[in-house]
């Protein structure tokens, strides 16, 4: 029980530090997954502690079910979209001082609507130009005939730098 209490304390402290880190530097896929692992560790520790007081509790079944439910939510949720939405909204709101465009562009097509929003609404012209460059890359990377048209190309088109 003592080891479980200490584990919970360390996990909650680490999670709080991660939240502060996210607030300062933005969200990434790895930071989301780290928070998910910490949540699972807390659930498993609480179930084992309950098992100490309720010996008939099927704690391993509960842990496996919790792992499956958390895994299903993470796998079905679009983590890239969540990361892009959080970072762009936090930057536009002023709670993030800088925007990591290389990370944002690595999130894939899910980030394009948020990159387009950043290109349109960013007050810093350097960040807006970087966002337009990323959108231009998405435009160029697609074939020019009908096979290349998709929703992402449609969103990126109005924000491209026209020369």
PDB file of C-alpha atoms in Angstrom:
ATOM      1  CA  UNK A   1       0.000   0.000   0.000  1.00  0.00           C
ATOM      2  CA  UNK A   2       2.858   2.361   0.836  1.00  0.00           C
ATOM      3  CA  UNK A   3       4.534   1.689  -2.511  1.00  0.00           C
ATOM      4  CA  UNK A   4       1.195   2.318  -4.249  1.00  0.00           C
ATOM      5  CA  UNK A   5       0.713   5.635  -2.443  1.00  0.00           C
ATOM      6  CA  UNK A   6       4.244   6.727  -3.345  1.00  0.00           C
ATOM      7  CA  UNK A   7       3.652   5.623  -6.959  1.00  0.00           C
ATOM      8  CA  UNK A   8       0.455   7.669  -7.109  1.00  0.00           C
ATOM      9  CA  UNK A   9       2.213  10.694  -5.656  1.00  0.00           C
ATOM     10  CA  UNK A  10       5.086  10.463  -8.153  1.00  0.00           C
ATOM     11  CA  UNK A  11       2.718   9.887 -11.073  1.00  0.00           C
ATOM     12  CA  UNK A  12       0.514  12.844 -10.173  1.00  0.00           C
ATOM     13  CA  UNK A  13       3.587  15.056  -9.658  1.00  0.00           C
ATOM     14  CA  UNK A  14       5.012  13.988 -13.029  1.00  0.00           C
ATOM     15  CA  UNK A  15       1.680  14.616 -14.707  1.00  0.00           C
ATOM     16  CA  UNK A  16       1.487  18.095 -13.175  1.00  0.00           C
ATOM     17  CA  UNK A  17       4.998  18.848 -14.426  1.00  0.00           C
ATOM     18  CA  UNK A  18       3.996  17.634 -17.899  1.00  0.00           C
ATOM     19  CA  UNK A  19       0.963  19.941 -17.870  1.00  0.00           C
ATOM     20  CA  UNK A  20       3.244  22.873 -17.015  1.00  0.00           C
ATOM     21  CA  UNK A  21       5.615  21.806 -19.813  1.00  0.00           C
ATOM     22  CA  UNK A  22       2.722  21.624 -22.283  1.00  0.00           C
ATOM     23  CA  UNK A  23       1.582  25.080 -21.203  1.00  0.00           C
ATOM     24  CA  UNK A  24       5.035  26.495 -21.897  1.00  0.00           C
ATOM     25  CA  UNK A  25       6.096  24.672 -25.065  1.00  0.00           C
ATOM     26  CA  UNK A  26       2.917  23.308 -26.620  1.00  0.00           C
ATOM     27  CA  UNK A  27       1.474  19.891 -27.166  1.00  0.00           C
ATOM     28  CA  UNK A  28       3.100  17.032 -29.074  1.00  0.00           C
ATOM     29  CA  UNK A  29       2.007  13.503 -29.852  1.00  0.00           C
ATOM     30  CA  UNK A  30       4.535  12.137 -27.348  1.00  0.00           C
ATOM     31  CA  UNK A  31       3.311  14.456 -24.587  1.00  0.00           C
ATOM     32  CA  UNK A  32      -0.256  13.263 -25.135  1.00  0.00           C
ATOM     33  CA  UNK A  33       0.814   9.626 -25.007  1.00  0.00           C
ATOM     34  CA  UNK A  34       2.902  10.259 -21.884  1.00  0.00           C
ATOM     35  CA  UNK A  35      -0.149  11.693 -20.138  1.00  0.00           C
ATOM     36  CA  UNK A  36      -2.189   8.658 -21.229  1.00  0.00           C
ATOM     37  CA  UNK A  37       0.419   6.271 -19.800  1.00  0.00           C
ATOM     38  CA  UNK A  38       0.409   8.204 -16.513  1.00  0.00           C
ATOM     39  CA  UNK A  39      -3.388   7.988 -16.372  1.00  0.00           C
ATOM     40  CA  UNK A  40      -3.226   4.231 -16.899  1.00  0.00           C
ATOM     41  CA  UNK A  41      -0.555   3.857 -14.214  1.00  0.00           C
ATOM     42  CA  UNK A  42      -2.769   5.729 -11.730  1.00  0.00           C
ATOM     43  CA  UNK A  43      -5.763   3.523 -12.534  1.00  0.00           C
ATOM     44  CA  UNK A  44      -3.716   0.338 -12.210  1.00  0.00           C
ATOM     45  CA  UNK A  45      -2.201   1.469  -8.904  1.00  0.00           C
ATOM     46  CA  UNK A  46      -5.614   2.327  -7.450  1.00  0.00           C
ATOM     47  CA  UNK A  47      -6.999  -1.049  -8.534  1.00  0.00           C
ATOM     48  CA  UNK A  48      -4.110  -2.916  -6.911  1.00  0.00           C
ATOM     49  CA  UNK A  49      -4.572  -0.872  -3.707  1.00  0.00           C
ATOM     50  CA  UNK A  50      -8.293  -1.733  -3.708  1.00  0.00           C
ATOM     51  CA  UNK A  51      -7.410  -5.391  -4.190  1.00  0.00           C
ATOM     52  CA  UNK A  52      -5.400  -5.262  -0.947  1.00  0.00           C
ATOM     53  CA  UNK A  53      -8.604  -4.401   0.926  1.00  0.00           C
ATOM     54  CA  UNK A  54     -11.032  -6.391  -1.255  1.00  0.00           C
ATOM     55  CA  UNK A  55      -9.234  -9.686  -2.053  1.00  0.00           C
ATOM     56  CA  UNK A  56     -12.059 -10.957  -4.310  1.00  0.00           C
ATOM     57  CA  UNK A  57     -11.750  -7.943  -6.619  1.00  0.00           C
ATOM     58  CA  UNK A  58     -10.692  -9.172 -10.089  1.00  0.00           C
ATOM     59  CA  UNK A  59      -8.074  -6.425 -10.362  1.00  0.00           C
ATOM     60  CA  UNK A  60      -6.210  -7.874 -13.348  1.00  0.00           C
ATOM     61  CA  UNK A  61      -9.405  -8.095 -15.387  1.00  0.00           C
ATOM     62  CA  UNK A  62     -10.167  -4.493 -14.440  1.00  0.00           C
ATOM     63  CA  UNK A  63      -6.647  -3.407 -15.409  1.00  0.00           C
ATOM     64  CA  UNK A  64      -6.897  -5.172 -18.775  1.00  0.00           C
ATOM     65  CA  UNK A  65     -10.324  -3.614 -19.432  1.00  0.00           C
ATOM     66  CA  UNK A  66      -8.967  -0.173 -18.474  1.00  0.00           C
ATOM     67  CA  UNK A  67      -5.996  -0.695 -20.825  1.00  0.00           C
ATOM     68  CA  UNK A  68      -8.326  -1.710 -23.668  1.00  0.00           C
ATOM     69  CA  UNK A  69     -10.661   1.241 -23.108  1.00  0.00           C
ATOM     70  CA  UNK A  70      -7.824   3.770 -22.890  1.00  0.00           C
ATOM     71  CA  UNK A  71      -6.149   2.208 -25.930  1.00  0.00           C
ATOM     72  CA  UNK A  72      -9.389   2.326 -27.925  1.00  0.00           C
ATOM     73  CA  UNK A  73      -9.948   5.982 -27.076  1.00  0.00           C
ATOM     74  CA  UNK A  74      -6.375   6.900 -28.017  1.00  0.00           C
ATOM     75  CA  UNK A  75      -6.389   4.865 -31.220  1.00  0.00           C
ATOM     76  CA  UNK A  76      -9.784   6.151 -32.363  1.00  0.00           C
ATOM     77  CA  UNK A  77      -9.128   9.740 -31.373  1.00  0.00           C
ATOM     78  CA  UNK A  78      -7.166  11.711 -33.908  1.00  0.00           C
ATOM     79  CA  UNK A  79      -4.203  12.732 -31.746  1.00  0.00           C
ATOM     80  CA  UNK A  80      -2.642  14.774 -34.555  1.00  0.00           C
ATOM     81  CA  UNK A  81      -5.767  16.897 -34.896  1.00  0.00           C
ATOM     82  CA  UNK A  82      -5.906  17.449 -31.133  1.00  0.00           C
ATOM     83  CA  UNK A  83      -2.242  18.508 -31.087  1.00  0.00           C
ATOM     84  CA  UNK A  84      -2.638  20.871 -34.056  1.00  0.00           C
ATOM     85  CA  UNK A  85      -5.839  22.417 -32.686  1.00  0.00           C
ATOM     86  CA  UNK A  86      -4.347  22.977 -29.233  1.00  0.00           C
ATOM     87  CA  UNK A  87      -1.091  24.483 -30.504  1.00  0.00           C
ATOM     88  CA  UNK A  88      -2.696  26.829 -33.034  1.00  0.00           C
ATOM     89  CA  UNK A  89      -5.410  27.986 -30.632  1.00  0.00           C
ATOM     90  CA  UNK A  90      -2.880  28.511 -27.833  1.00  0.00           C
ATOM     91  CA  UNK A  91      -0.596  30.484 -30.154  1.00  0.00           C
ATOM     92  CA  UNK A  92      -3.399  32.661 -31.483  1.00  0.00           C
ATOM     93  CA  UNK A  93      -4.654  33.248 -27.925  1.00  0.00           C
ATOM     94  CA  UNK A  94      -1.174  34.327 -26.867  1.00  0.00           C
ATOM     95  CA  UNK A  95      -0.470  31.581 -24.329  1.00  0.00           C
ATOM     96  CA  UNK A  96       2.279  30.096 -26.537  1.00  0.00           C
ATOM     97  CA  UNK A  97       5.092  32.477 -27.410  1.00  0.00           C
ATOM     98  CA  UNK A  98       6.340  30.607 -30.488  1.00  0.00           C
ATOM     99  CA  UNK A  99       5.027  28.087 -32.955  1.00  0.00           C
ATOM    100  CA  UNK A 100       7.002  25.006 -33.965  1.00  0.00           C
ATOM    101  CA  UNK A 101       6.047  24.843 -37.627  1.00  0.00           C
ATOM    102  CA  UNK A 102       8.265  21.832 -38.361  1.00  0.00           C
ATOM    103  CA  UNK A 103       6.385  19.813 -35.769  1.00  0.00           C
ATOM    104  CA  UNK A 104       3.039  21.159 -36.931  1.00  0.00           C
ATOM    105  CA  UNK A 105       3.818  20.216 -40.532  1.00  0.00           C
ATOM    106  CA  UNK A 106       4.873  16.715 -39.443  1.00  0.00           C
ATOM    107  CA  UNK A 107       1.395  15.996 -38.079  1.00  0.00           C
ATOM    108  CA  UNK A 108       0.084  15.189 -41.532  1.00  0.00           C
ATOM    109  CA  UNK A 109      -3.068  16.166 -43.319  1.00  0.00           C
ATOM    110  CA  UNK A 110      -5.053  16.479 -40.090  1.00  0.00           C
ATOM    111  CA  UNK A 111      -3.158  19.670 -39.268  1.00  0.00           C
ATOM    112  CA  UNK A 112      -3.806  21.458 -42.580  1.00  0.00           C
ATOM    113  CA  UNK A 113      -7.058  23.202 -41.535  1.00  0.00           C
ATOM    114  CA  UNK A 114      -5.312  24.558 -38.446  1.00  0.00           C
ATOM    115  CA  UNK A 115      -2.251  25.585 -40.429  1.00  0.00           C
ATOM    116  CA  UNK A 116      -4.610  27.440 -42.781  1.00  0.00           C
ATOM    117  CA  UNK A 117      -6.163  29.168 -39.768  1.00  0.00           C
ATOM    118  CA  UNK A 118      -2.675  30.100 -38.585  1.00  0.00           C
ATOM    119  CA  UNK A 119      -1.766  31.468 -42.034  1.00  0.00           C
ATOM    120  CA  UNK A 120      -4.856  33.648 -41.993  1.00  0.00           C
ATOM    121  CA  UNK A 121      -4.882  34.842 -38.378  1.00  0.00           C
ATOM    122  CA  UNK A 122      -1.247  34.959 -37.204  1.00  0.00           C
ATOM    123  CA  UNK A 123      -0.117  38.436 -36.215  1.00  0.00           C
ATOM    124  CA  UNK A 124       3.549  37.533 -36.735  1.00  0.00           C
ATOM    125  CA  UNK A 125       4.257  37.674 -40.473  1.00  0.00           C
ATOM    126  CA  UNK A 126       7.118  35.161 -40.159  1.00  0.00           C
ATOM    127  CA  UNK A 127       4.792  32.506 -38.680  1.00  0.00           C
ATOM    128  CA  UNK A 128       2.095  33.301 -41.256  1.00  0.00           C
ATOM    129  CA  UNK A 129       4.622  32.904 -44.096  1.00  0.00           C
ATOM    130  CA  UNK A 130       5.858  29.627 -42.642  1.00  0.00           C
ATOM    131  CA  UNK A 131       2.264  28.398 -42.486  1.00  0.00           C
ATOM    132  CA  UNK A 132       1.740  29.382 -46.119  1.00  0.00           C
ATOM    133  CA  UNK A 133       4.946  27.507 -47.044  1.00  0.00           C
ATOM    134  CA  UNK A 134       3.604  24.364 -45.380  1.00  0.00           C
ATOM    135  CA  UNK A 135       0.313  24.733 -47.234  1.00  0.00           C
ATOM    136  CA  UNK A 136       2.209  25.235 -50.492  1.00  0.00           C
ATOM    137  CA  UNK A 137       4.104  22.004 -49.822  1.00  0.00           C
ATOM    138  CA  UNK A 138       0.790  20.188 -49.405  1.00  0.00           C
ATOM    139  CA  UNK A 139      -0.358  21.721 -52.699  1.00  0.00           C
ATOM    140  CA  UNK A 140       2.785  20.758 -54.604  1.00  0.00           C
ATOM    141  CA  UNK A 141       2.949  17.238 -53.160  1.00  0.00           C
ATOM    142  CA  UNK A 142      -0.349  16.283 -54.846  1.00  0.00           C
ATOM    143  CA  UNK A 143      -0.659  15.323 -58.515  1.00  0.00           C
ATOM    144  CA  UNK A 144      -2.134  18.065 -60.695  1.00  0.00           C
ATOM    145  CA  UNK A 145      -4.901  16.015 -62.315  1.00  0.00           C
ATOM    146  CA  UNK A 146      -8.178  14.879 -60.753  1.00  0.00           C
ATOM    147  CA  UNK A 147      -6.381  12.243 -58.635  1.00  0.00           C
ATOM    148  CA  UNK A 148      -4.674  14.966 -56.630  1.00  0.00           C
ATOM    149  CA  UNK A 149      -7.817  16.729 -55.519  1.00  0.00           C
ATOM    150  CA  UNK A 150      -8.839  16.130 -51.945  1.00  0.00           C
ATOM    151  CA  UNK A 151     -10.248  18.090 -49.044  1.00  0.00           C
ATOM    152  CA  UNK A 152      -6.795  19.098 -47.808  1.00  0.00           C
ATOM    153  CA  UNK A 153      -5.853  20.520 -51.208  1.00  0.00           C
ATOM    154  CA  UNK A 154      -9.148  22.408 -51.281  1.00  0.00           C
ATOM    155  CA  UNK A 155      -8.448  23.985 -47.884  1.00  0.00           C
ATOM    156  CA  UNK A 156      -4.833  24.861 -48.724  1.00  0.00           C
ATOM    157  CA  UNK A 157      -5.582  26.508 -52.090  1.00  0.00           C
ATOM    158  CA  UNK A 158      -6.815  29.955 -50.903  1.00  0.00           C
ATOM    159  CA  UNK A 159      -3.858  30.432 -48.565  1.00  0.00           C
ATOM    160  CA  UNK A 160      -1.068  29.764 -51.008  1.00  0.00           C
ATOM    161  CA  UNK A 161       1.406  32.455 -51.947  1.00  0.00           C
ATOM    162  CA  UNK A 162       0.461  33.537 -55.446  1.00  0.00           C
ATOM    163  CA  UNK A 163       3.330  34.958 -57.433  1.00  0.00           C
TER     164      UNK A 163
END
